[in-house]
Amino acid sequence: MYCYQCEQTAKGTGCTAFGVCGKSPEISDLQDLLIHISKGVSMYAHKARELDAIDSDIDLFVVKALFTTITNVNFDEERMETMLKEASRMKEKAKLLYEKACEKSGKNPENLGGPAAYALPDNRDDMIRDGEKVTPEAWSQKHGEVVQGLRDLILFGLKGSAAYADHAHVLGMDDPAIYGFFHEFMAYLSGENFTVDDLVAKAMEAGKWNISVMELLDKANTSIYGHPEPTKVRVTPVKGKAIVVSGHDLQDLELLLKQTEGKGINIYTHGEMLPCLAYPELKKYKHLAGNYGGAWQDQREEFDRFPGAILMTTNCIQKPKDSYKDRIFTTGLVAWPGVTHIDEEKDFTPVIEAALKAPGFAEDAPEHIITIGFARNTVMSVAGKVVDLVKAGKIRHFFLIGGCDGAKPGRSYYTDFATMTPKDTIILTLACGKYRFNKLEFGEIEGIPRLLDVGQCNDAYSAVRIAMALAEAFNTDVNSLPLSLILSWYEQKAVCILLSLLYLGIKNMRLGPTLPAFVKQPVFDVLHEKLNLMAITTPEEDLRAILG
């Protein structure tokens, strides 16, 4: 295996023996093979689209294939083998779609090679062997590490965008143009000849498309569940039976809430599900009791102590301990060998039964309340007051401190940076990186909380809209605002957000805790020169550099 798609990759270069995330070499190779075949699917689908031939099953499959290979999603060889066989069927379906479109338009179909010509073996061992031939390391030997790093920068961005597109699809929101984007870019990556300049431009274009994907997801979330609103949330448990829901999927939480009404079970969010408690159509359920625990990387200890059932809805799963393996469940694309999976019917009866069987919390814990729900509607509604406070010198600077959390040392930087920010500054935060400081007290500036929780990583669109609204209010551009972005990254959704920010031309961003292994020095030098993208140093040095 060779995998370097996450921040915690071994030695900062790549996992070669076993994934730091817990995935086996076999799973890693099967995932690489799934991406390879999916490129072949998109090669035919892209050609067919040029002739106005579209198939929604093909479109959705490529998105799911990309999402399945994100870090901490699918660790199950059997399910991966099933997806590979489906990919092979989809490739033949896409080929037929293209050929029929050619026949209808009076054109001769091209004889496509590369991934489009790949034939999947019948048994898993041969699939694994084939997967070893299409790892990033194998491609690097052909293209060179700089070019291959850029190809993977684009690919990993596509994976993150695919997660957002799938979330939107689950809520009934689809855009044919967005599916066309995935096919076009996957077909592009299946090519043979690349230049650094073309790849950098293509990466920026992927960032542009990701803004459209995030906008679609934002529309799906807010049209169904309402706009998040400031909400006081309990982050300590109460007495009673319990289920904790982790991941990102709002609909799974809603369905579970409906199925547990009147059953005497309290529902808690975990990790990136915390912002769900601010949506009007979700927080109306009285048994949505609050948030339990922190970010994804603490789950093995937190779930071990949790006296109820656990539901994983999207990425973020870690290898379950034996102590809770019989009461953790997966659904959607997330999977772990030996863990009970809830299928597309979304009958959560096994989860409910496990919760009723477990002891639950014996008593209320001491109450601790935090406030969330400062998405774009809320912040923009007080933009006038914020502008006045800035002009009066009462708000000196804004910091967006957010992104993915992780277990590797060095992330205390974000806690220290947040606590060191002066009392006349505002902190915007989003994604699970907020758990480094979101339970601390930062106070207010004339009624405006100094810490504003914008939401999930999915809600980066909200943060972009807030920045643009402030720029408009000050009659300037985003780069002229007293705003600094301090970003933490872990997996591929952070990559697509970074590409979007780079596309928007946002300068002076600081990224950490380490730079991506796939962004090689010559590429980073270009981004530093054009947009002053830089690595974090120390909180003290970075604050001095920003504030003077």
mmCIF file with all atom_site columns, N, CA, C and O in Angstrom, residues 116-160:
data_model
loop_
_atom_site.group_PDB
_atom_site.id
_atom_site.type_symbol
_atom_site.label_atom_id
_atom_site.label_alt_id
_atom_site.label_comp_id
_atom_site.label_asym_id
_atom_site.label_entity_id
_atom_site.label_seq_id
_atom_site.pdbx_PDB_ins_code
_atom_site.Cartn_x
_atom_site.Cartn_y
_atom_site.Cartn_z
_atom_site.occupancy
_atom_site.B_iso_or_equiv
_atom_site.pdbx_formal_charge
_atom_site.auth_seq_id
_atom_site.auth_comp_id
_atom_site.auth_asym_id
_atom_site.auth_atom_id
_atom_site.pdbx_PDB_model_num
ATOM 1   N N  . ALA A 1 116 ? -10.569 3.100   -18.705 1.00 0.00 ? 116 ALA A N  1
ATOM 2   C CA . ALA A 1 116 ? -11.785 2.680   -19.418 1.00 0.00 ? 116 ALA A CA 1
ATOM 3   C C  . ALA A 1 116 ? -11.648 1.272   -19.978 1.00 0.00 ? 116 ALA A C  1
ATOM 4   O O  . ALA A 1 116 ? -12.649 0.581   -20.187 1.00 0.00 ? 116 ALA A O  1
ATOM 5   N N  . ALA A 1 117 ? -10.418 0.838   -20.211 1.00 0.00 ? 117 ALA A N  1
ATOM 6   C CA . ALA A 1 117 ? -10.190 -0.484  -20.799 1.00 0.00 ? 117 ALA A CA 1
ATOM 7   C C  . ALA A 1 117 ? -9.869  -1.549  -19.751 1.00 0.00 ? 117 ALA A C  1
ATOM 8   O O  . ALA A 1 117 ? -9.704  -2.720  -20.090 1.00 0.00 ? 117 ALA A O  1
ATOM 9   N N  . TYR A 1 118 ? -9.809  -1.147  -18.478 1.00 0.00 ? 118 TYR A N  1
ATOM 10  C CA . TYR A 1 118 ? -9.443  -2.103  -17.430 1.00 0.00 ? 118 TYR A CA 1
ATOM 11  C C  . TYR A 1 118 ? -10.549 -3.125  -17.205 1.00 0.00 ? 118 TYR A C  1
ATOM 12  O O  . TYR A 1 118 ? -11.733 -2.797  -17.162 1.00 0.00 ? 118 TYR A O  1
ATOM 13  N N  . ALA A 1 119 ? -10.140 -4.385  -17.044 1.00 0.00 ? 119 ALA A N  1
ATOM 14  C CA . ALA A 1 119 ? -11.081 -5.477  -16.765 1.00 0.00 ? 119 ALA A CA 1
ATOM 15  C C  . ALA A 1 119 ? -10.864 -5.977  -15.347 1.00 0.00 ? 119 ALA A C  1
ATOM 16  O O  . ALA A 1 119 ? -9.749  -6.396  -14.989 1.00 0.00 ? 119 ALA A O  1
ATOM 17  N N  . LEU A 1 120 ? -11.911 -5.944  -14.541 1.00 0.00 ? 120 LEU A N  1
ATOM 18  C CA . LEU A 1 120 ? -11.816 -6.353  -13.142 1.00 0.00 ? 120 LEU A CA 1
ATOM 19  C C  . LEU A 1 120 ? -11.708 -7.869  -13.021 1.00 0.00 ? 120 LEU A C  1
ATOM 20  O O  . LEU A 1 120 ? -12.506 -8.597  -13.619 1.00 0.00 ? 120 LEU A O  1
ATOM 21  N N  . PRO A 1 121 ? -10.735 -8.404  -12.249 1.00 0.00 ? 121 PRO A N  1
ATOM 22  C CA . PRO A 1 121 ? -10.646 -9.854  -12.029 1.00 0.00 ? 121 PRO A CA 1
ATOM 23  C C  . PRO A 1 121 ? -11.847 -10.365 -11.239 1.00 0.00 ? 121 PRO A C  1
ATOM 24  O O  . PRO A 1 121 ? -12.600 -9.602  -10.637 1.00 0.00 ? 121 PRO A O  1
ATOM 25  N N  . ASP A 1 122 ? -11.978 -11.678 -11.183 1.00 0.00 ? 122 ASP A N  1
ATOM 26  C CA . ASP A 1 122 ? -13.130 -12.282 -10.506 1.00 0.00 ? 122 ASP A CA 1
ATOM 27  C C  . ASP A 1 122 ? -12.932 -12.430 -9.009  1.00 0.00 ? 122 ASP A C  1
ATOM 28  O O  . ASP A 1 122 ? -13.912 -12.485 -8.263  1.00 0.00 ? 122 ASP A O  1
ATOM 29  N N  . ASN A 1 123 ? -11.686 -12.526 -8.543  1.00 0.00 ? 123 ASN A N  1
ATOM 30  C CA . ASN A 1 123 ? -11.498 -12.783 -7.114  1.00 0.00 ? 123 ASN A CA 1
ATOM 31  C C  . ASN A 1 123 ? -10.756 -11.642 -6.432  1.00 0.00 ? 123 ASN A C  1
ATOM 32  O O  . ASN A 1 123 ? -10.028 -10.866 -7.067  1.00 0.00 ? 123 ASN A O  1
ATOM 33  N N  . ARG A 1 124 ? -10.951 -11.551 -5.126  1.00 0.00 ? 124 ARG A N  1
ATOM 34  C CA . ARG A 1 124 ? -10.455 -10.421 -4.348  1.00 0.00 ? 124 ARG A CA 1
ATOM 35  C C  . ARG A 1 124 ? -8.939  -10.347 -4.328  1.00 0.00 ? 124 ARG A C  1
ATOM 36  O O  . ARG A 1 124 ? -8.366  -9.244  -4.389  1.00 0.00 ? 124 ARG A O  1
ATOM 37  N N  . ASP A 1 125 ? -8.242  -11.478 -4.239  1.00 0.00 ? 125 ASP A N  1
ATOM 38  C CA . ASP A 1 125 ? -6.782  -11.449 -4.194  1.00 0.00 ? 125 ASP A CA 1
ATOM 39  C C  . ASP A 1 125 ? -6.203  -10.795 -5.442  1.00 0.00 ? 125 ASP A C  1
ATOM 40  O O  . ASP A 1 125 ? -5.256  -10.002 -5.363  1.00 0.00 ? 125 ASP A O  1
ATOM 41  N N  . ASP A 1 126 ? -6.783  -11.105 -6.593  1.00 0.00 ? 126 ASP A N  1
ATOM 42  C CA . ASP A 1 126 ? -6.305  -10.489 -7.838  1.00 0.00 ? 126 ASP A CA 1
ATOM 43  C C  . ASP A 1 126 ? -6.657  -9.001  -7.883  1.00 0.00 ? 126 ASP A C  1
ATOM 44  O O  . ASP A 1 126 ? -5.902  -8.193  -8.432  1.00 0.00 ? 126 ASP A O  1
ATOM 45  N N  . MET A 1 127 ? -7.797  -8.658  -7.315  1.00 0.00 ? 127 MET A N  1
ATOM 46  C CA . MET A 1 127 ? -8.154  -7.237  -7.234  1.00 0.00 ? 127 MET A CA 1
ATOM 47  C C  . MET A 1 127 ? -7.111  -6.479  -6.406  1.00 0.00 ? 127 MET A C  1
ATOM 48  O O  . MET A 1 127 ? -6.670  -5.380  -6.784  1.00 0.00 ? 127 MET A O  1
ATOM 49  N N  . ILE A 1 128 ? -6.717  -7.058  -5.294  1.00 0.00 ? 128 ILE A N  1
ATOM 50  C CA . ILE A 1 128 ? -5.724  -6.427  -4.428  1.00 0.00 ? 128 ILE A CA 1
ATOM 51  C C  . ILE A 1 128 ? -4.398  -6.266  -5.166  1.00 0.00 ? 128 ILE A C  1
ATOM 52  O O  . ILE A 1 128 ? -3.753  -5.208  -5.099  1.00 0.00 ? 128 ILE A O  1
ATOM 53  N N  . ARG A 1 129 ? -3.998  -7.299  -5.883  1.00 0.00 ? 129 ARG A N  1
ATOM 54  C CA . ARG A 1 129 ? -2.748  -7.223  -6.654  1.00 0.00 ? 129 ARG A CA 1
ATOM 55  C C  . ARG A 1 129 ? -2.826  -6.119  -7.715  1.00 0.00 ? 129 ARG A C  1
ATOM 56  O O  . ARG A 1 129 ? -1.868  -5.392  -7.941  1.00 0.00 ? 129 ARG A O  1
ATOM 57  N N  . ASP A 1 130 ? -3.972  -6.004  -8.360  1.00 0.00 ? 130 ASP A N  1
ATOM 58  C CA . ASP A 1 130 ? -4.135  -4.928  -9.346  1.00 0.00 ? 130 ASP A CA 1
ATOM 59  C C  . ASP A 1 130 ? -4.125  -3.556  -8.672  1.00 0.00 ? 130 ASP A C  1
ATOM 60  O O  . ASP A 1 130 ? -3.628  -2.572  -9.237  1.00 0.00 ? 130 ASP A O  1
ATOM 61  N N  . GLY A 1 131 ? -4.689  -3.496  -7.472  1.00 0.00 ? 131 GLY A N  1
ATOM 62  C CA . GLY A 1 131 ? -4.696  -2.239  -6.732  1.00 0.00 ? 131 GLY A CA 1
ATOM 63  C C  . GLY A 1 131 ? -3.295  -1.750  -6.400  1.00 0.00 ? 131 GLY A C  1
ATOM 64  O O  . GLY A 1 131 ? -3.036  -0.540  -6.363  1.00 0.00 ? 131 GLY A O  1
ATOM 65  N N  . GLU A 1 132 ? -2.366  -2.683  -6.194  1.00 0.00 ? 132 GLU A N  1
ATOM 66  C CA . GLU A 1 132 ? -0.981  -2.317  -5.897  1.00 0.00 ? 132 GLU A CA 1
ATOM 67  C C  . GLU A 1 132 ? -0.322  -1.589  -7.071  1.00 0.00 ? 132 GLU A C  1
ATOM 68  O O  . GLU A 1 132 ? 0.660   -0.868  -6.893  1.00 0.00 ? 132 GLU A O  1
ATOM 69  N N  . LYS A 1 133 ? -0.887  -1.761  -8.270  1.00 0.00 ? 133 LYS A N  1
ATOM 70  C CA . LYS A 1 133 ? -0.296  -1.149  -9.474  1.00 0.00 ? 133 LYS A CA 1
ATOM 71  C C  . LYS A 1 133 ? -0.790  0.277   -9.708  1.00 0.00 ? 133 LYS A C  1
ATOM 72  O O  . LYS A 1 133 ? -0.263  0.976   -10.582 1.00 0.00 ? 133 LYS A O  1
ATOM 73  N N  . VAL A 1 134 ? -1.789  0.715   -8.941  1.00 0.00 ? 134 VAL A N  1
ATOM 74  C CA . VAL A 1 134 ? -2.371  2.045   -9.178  1.00 0.00 ? 134 VAL A CA 1
ATOM 75  C C  . VAL A 1 134 ? -2.365  2.893   -7.907  1.00 0.00 ? 134 VAL A C  1
ATOM 76  O O  . VAL A 1 134 ? -3.228  3.754   -7.712  1.00 0.00 ? 134 VAL A O  1
ATOM 77  N N  . THR A 1 135 ? -1.384  2.669   -7.053  1.00 0.00 ? 135 THR A N  1
ATOM 78  C CA . THR A 1 135 ? -1.234  3.501   -5.862  1.00 0.00 ? 135 THR A CA 1
ATOM 79  C C  . THR A 1 135 ? -0.587  4.830   -6.247  1.00 0.00 ? 135 THR A C  1
ATOM 80  O O  . THR A 1 135 ? 0.020   4.956   -7.325  1.00 0.00 ? 135 THR A O  1
ATOM 81  N N  . PRO A 1 136 ? -0.677  5.848   -5.404  1.00 0.00 ? 136 PRO A N  1
ATOM 82  C CA . PRO A 1 136 ? 0.019   7.111   -5.696  1.00 0.00 ? 136 PRO A CA 1
ATOM 83  C C  . PRO A 1 136 ? 1.511   6.912   -5.933  1.00 0.00 ? 136 PRO A C  1
ATOM 84  O O  . PRO A 1 136 ? 2.101   7.581   -6.778  1.00 0.00 ? 136 PRO A O  1
ATOM 85  N N  . GLU A 1 137 ? 2.117   5.998   -5.187  1.00 0.00 ? 137 GLU A N  1
ATOM 86  C CA . GLU A 1 137 ? 3.553   5.742   -5.361  1.00 0.00 ? 137 GLU A CA 1
ATOM 87  C C  . GLU A 1 137 ? 3.840   5.178   -6.746  1.00 0.00 ? 137 GLU A C  1
ATOM 88  O O  . GLU A 1 137 ? 4.819   5.573   -7.404  1.00 0.00 ? 137 GLU A O  1
ATOM 89  N N  . ALA A 1 138 ? 2.984   4.260   -7.205  1.00 0.00 ? 138 ALA A N  1
ATOM 90  C CA . ALA A 1 138 ? 3.175   3.689   -8.539  1.00 0.00 ? 138 ALA A CA 1
ATOM 91  C C  . ALA A 1 138 ? 3.044   4.762   -9.614  1.00 0.00 ? 138 ALA A C  1
ATOM 92  O O  . ALA A 1 138 ? 3.841   4.820   -10.561 1.00 0.00 ? 138 ALA A O  1
ATOM 93  N N  . TRP A 1 139 ? 2.049   5.635   -9.483  1.00 0.00 ? 139 TRP A N  1
ATOM 94  C CA . TRP A 1 139 ? 1.883   6.705   -10.463 1.00 0.00 ? 139 TRP A CA 1
ATOM 95  C C  . TRP A 1 139 ? 3.012   7.714   -10.382 1.00 0.00 ? 139 TRP A C  1
ATOM 96  O O  . TRP A 1 139 ? 3.415   8.308   -11.392 1.00 0.00 ? 139 TRP A O  1
ATOM 97  N N  . SER A 1 140 ? 3.559   7.914   -9.175  1.00 0.00 ? 140 SER A N  1
ATOM 98  C CA . SER A 1 140 ? 4.653   8.867   -9.003  1.00 0.00 ? 140 SER A CA 1
ATOM 99  C C  . SER A 1 140 ? 5.886   8.434   -9.786  1.00 0.00 ? 140 SER A C  1
ATOM 100 O O  . SER A 1 140 ? 6.640   9.261   -10.311 1.00 0.00 ? 140 SER A O  1
ATOM 101 N N  . GLN A 1 141 ? 6.103   7.132   -9.873  1.00 0.00 ? 141 GLN A N  1
ATOM 102 C CA . GLN A 1 141 ? 7.237   6.622   -10.647 1.00 0.00 ? 141 GLN A CA 1
ATOM 103 C C  . GLN A 1 141 ? 7.089   6.946   -12.122 1.00 0.00 ? 141 GLN A C  1
ATOM 104 O O  . GLN A 1 141 ? 8.071   7.084   -12.846 1.00 0.00 ? 141 GLN A O  1
ATOM 105 N N  . LYS A 1 142 ? 5.854   7.104   -12.563 1.00 0.00 ? 142 LYS A N  1
ATOM 106 C CA . LYS A 1 142 ? 5.591   7.403   -13.966 1.00 0.00 ? 142 LYS A CA 1
ATOM 107 C C  . LYS A 1 142 ? 5.604   8.906   -14.233 1.00 0.00 ? 142 LYS A C  1
ATOM 108 O O  . LYS A 1 142 ? 6.181   9.375   -15.229 1.00 0.00 ? 142 LYS A O  1
ATOM 109 N N  . HIS A 1 143 ? 4.963   9.680   -13.349 1.00 0.00 ? 143 HIS A N  1
ATOM 110 C CA . HIS A 1 143 ? 4.772   11.106  -13.612 1.00 0.00 ? 143 HIS A CA 1
ATOM 111 C C  . HIS A 1 143 ? 5.754   12.006  -12.868 1.00 0.00 ? 143 HIS A C  1
ATOM 112 O O  . HIS A 1 143 ? 5.870   13.185  -13.194 1.00 0.00 ? 143 HIS A O  1
ATOM 113 N N  . GLY A 1 144 ? 6.446   11.466  -11.874 1.00 0.00 ? 144 GLY A N  1
ATOM 114 C CA . GLY A 1 144 ? 7.262   12.296  -11.007 1.00 0.00 ? 144 GLY A CA 1
ATOM 115 C C  . GLY A 1 144 ? 6.448   12.775  -9.820  1.00 0.00 ? 144 GLY A C  1
ATOM 116 O O  . GLY A 1 144 ? 5.231   12.962  -9.922  1.00 0.00 ? 144 GLY A O  1
ATOM 117 N N  . GLU A 1 145 ? 7.112   13.017  -8.669  1.00 0.00 ? 145 GLU A N  1
ATOM 118 C CA . GLU A 1 145 ? 6.365   13.274  -7.438  1.00 0.00 ? 145 GLU A CA 1
ATOM 119 C C  . GLU A 1 145 ? 5.661   14.632  -7.440  1.00 0.00 ? 145 GLU A C  1
ATOM 120 O O  . GLU A 1 145 ? 4.609   14.785  -6.811  1.00 0.00 ? 145 GLU A O  1
ATOM 121 N N  . VAL A 1 146 ? 6.187   15.629  -8.140  1.00 0.00 ? 146 VAL A N  1
ATOM 122 C CA . VAL A 1 146 ? 5.523   16.932  -8.151  1.00 0.00 ? 146 VAL A CA 1
ATOM 123 C C  . VAL A 1 146 ? 4.218   16.855  -8.934  1.00 0.00 ? 146 VAL A C  1
ATOM 124 O O  . VAL A 1 146 ? 3.159   17.283  -8.460  1.00 0.00 ? 146 VAL A O  1
ATOM 125 N N  . VAL A 1 147 ? 4.294   16.295  -10.144 1.00 0.00 ? 147 VAL A N  1
ATOM 126 C CA . VAL A 1 147 ? 3.087   16.156  -10.964 1.00 0.00 ? 147 VAL A CA 1
ATOM 127 C C  . VAL A 1 147 ? 2.085   15.232  -10.290 1.00 0.00 ? 147 VAL A C  1
ATOM 128 O O  . VAL A 1 147 ? 0.881   15.531  -10.225 1.00 0.00 ? 147 VAL A O  1
ATOM 129 N N  . GLN A 1 148 ? 2.565   14.106  -9.764  1.00 0.00 ? 148 GLN A N  1
ATOM 130 C CA . GLN A 1 148 ? 1.649   13.185  -9.109  1.00 0.00 ? 148 GLN A CA 1
ATOM 131 C C  . GLN A 1 148 ? 1.025   13.805  -7.865  1.00 0.00 ? 148 GLN A C  1
ATOM 132 O O  . GLN A 1 148 ? -0.155  13.591  -7.574  1.00 0.00 ? 148 GLN A O  1
ATOM 133 N N  . GLY A 1 149 ? 1.807   14.588  -7.118  1.00 0.00 ? 149 GLY A N  1
ATOM 134 C CA . GLY A 1 149 ? 1.255   15.270  -5.953  1.00 0.00 ? 149 GLY A CA 1
ATOM 135 C C  . GLY A 1 149 ? 0.119   16.204  -6.330  1.00 0.00 ? 149 GLY A C  1
ATOM 136 O O  . GLY A 1 149 ? -0.896  16.286  -5.637  1.00 0.00 ? 149 GLY A O  1
ATOM 137 N N  . LEU A 1 150 ? 0.263   16.898  -7.461  1.00 0.00 ? 150 LEU A N  1
ATOM 138 C CA . LEU A 1 150 ? -0.805  17.786  -7.928  1.00 0.00 ? 150 LEU A CA 1
ATOM 139 C C  . LEU A 1 150 ? -2.011  16.992  -8.408  1.00 0.00 ? 150 LEU A C  1
ATOM 140 O O  . LEU A 1 150 ? -3.164  17.401  -8.180  1.00 0.00 ? 150 LEU A O  1
ATOM 141 N N  . ARG A 1 151 ? -1.774  15.871  -9.084  1.00 0.00 ? 151 ARG A N  1
ATOM 142 C CA . ARG A 1 151 ? -2.896  15.017  -9.500  1.00 0.00 ? 151 ARG A CA 1
ATOM 143 C C  . ARG A 1 151 ? -3.679  14.562  -8.266  1.00 0.00 ? 151 ARG A C  1
ATOM 144 O O  . ARG A 1 151 ? -4.911  14.544  -8.259  1.00 0.00 ? 151 ARG A O  1
ATOM 145 N N  . ASP A 1 152 ? -2.939  14.226  -7.211  1.00 0.00 ? 152 ASP A N  1
ATOM 146 C CA . ASP A 1 152 ? -3.613  13.765  -6.000  1.00 0.00 ? 152 ASP A CA 1
ATOM 147 C C  . ASP A 1 152 ? -4.256  14.918  -5.236  1.00 0.00 ? 152 ASP A C  1
ATOM 148 O O  . ASP A 1 152 ? -5.284  14.732  -4.578  1.00 0.00 ? 152 ASP A O  1
ATOM 149 N N  . LEU A 1 153 ? -3.672  16.110  -5.318  1.00 0.00 ? 153 LEU A N  1
ATOM 150 C CA . LEU A 1 153 ? -4.323  17.274  -4.724  1.00 0.00 ? 153 LEU A CA 1
ATOM 151 C C  . LEU A 1 153 ? -5.713  17.457  -5.327  1.00 0.00 ? 153 LEU A C  1
ATOM 152 O O  . LEU A 1 153 ? -6.693  17.687  -4.607  1.00 0.00 ? 153 LEU A O  1
ATOM 153 N N  . ILE A 1 154 ? -5.801  17.313  -6.638  1.00 0.00 ? 154 ILE A N  1
ATOM 154 C CA . ILE A 1 154 ? -7.106  17.416  -7.316  1.00 0.00 ? 154 ILE A CA 1
ATOM 155 C C  . ILE A 1 154 ? -8.010  16.256  -6.918  1.00 0.00 ? 154 ILE A C  1
ATOM 156 O O  . ILE A 1 154 ? -9.184  16.446  -6.580  1.00 0.00 ? 154 ILE A O  1
ATOM 157 N N  . LEU A 1 155 ? -7.455  15.033  -6.956  1.00 0.00 ? 155 LEU A N  1
ATOM 158 C CA . LEU A 1 155 ? -8.254  13.853  -6.610  1.00 0.00 ? 155 LEU A CA 1
ATOM 159 C C  . LEU A 1 155 ? -8.801  13.944  -5.190  1.00 0.00 ? 155 LEU A C  1
ATOM 160 O O  . LEU A 1 155 ? -9.982  13.682  -4.946  1.00 0.00 ? 155 LEU A O  1
ATOM 161 N N  . PHE A 1 156 ? -7.954  14.321  -4.241  1.00 0.00 ? 156 PHE A N  1
ATOM 162 C CA . PHE A 1 156 ? -8.407  14.402  -2.855  1.00 0.00 ? 156 PHE A CA 1
ATOM 163 C C  . PHE A 1 156 ? -9.445  15.509  -2.687  1.00 0.00 ? 156 PHE A C  1
ATOM 164 O O  . PHE A 1 156 ? -10.372 15.390  -1.884  1.00 0.00 ? 156 PHE A O  1
ATOM 165 N N  . GLY A 1 157 ? -9.289  16.592  -3.453  1.00 0.00 ? 157 GLY A N  1
ATOM 166 C CA . GLY A 1 157 ? -10.325 17.622  -3.454  1.00 0.00 ? 157 GLY A CA 1
ATOM 167 C C  . GLY A 1 157 ? -11.641 17.095  -3.980  1.00 0.00 ? 157 GLY A C  1
ATOM 168 O O  . GLY A 1 157 ? -12.710 17.393  -3.434  1.00 0.00 ? 157 GLY A O  1
ATOM 169 N N  . LEU A 1 158 ? -11.585 16.259  -5.029  1.00 0.00 ? 158 LEU A N  1
ATOM 170 C CA . LEU A 1 158 ? -12.802 15.640  -5.564  1.00 0.00 ? 158 LEU A CA 1
ATOM 171 C C  . LEU A 1 158 ? -13.455 14.741  -4.522  1.00 0.00 ? 158 LEU A C  1
ATOM 172 O O  . LEU A 1 158 ? -14.685 14.691  -4.417  1.00 0.00 ? 158 LEU A O  1
ATOM 173 N N  . LYS A 1 159 ? -12.638 14.027  -3.768  1.00 0.00 ? 159 LYS A N  1
ATOM 174 C CA . LYS A 1 159 ? -13.195 13.159  -2.725  1.00 0.00 ? 159 LYS A CA 1
ATOM 175 C C  . LYS A 1 159 ? -13.974 13.974  -1.702  1.00 0.00 ? 159 LYS A C  1
ATOM 176 O O  . LYS A 1 159 ? -15.086 13.601  -1.292  1.00 0.00 ? 159 LYS A O  1
ATOM 177 N N  . GLY A 1 160 ? -13.387 15.095  -1.266  1.00 0.00 ? 160 GLY A N  1
ATOM 178 C CA . GLY A 1 160 ? -14.092 15.943  -0.304  1.00 0.00 ? 160 GLY A CA 1
ATOM 179 C C  . GLY A 1 160 ? -15.374 16.506  -0.880  1.00 0.00 ? 160 GLY A C  1
ATOM 180 O O  . GLY A 1 160 ? -16.419 16.495  -0.212  1.00 0.00 ? 160 GLY A O  1
#
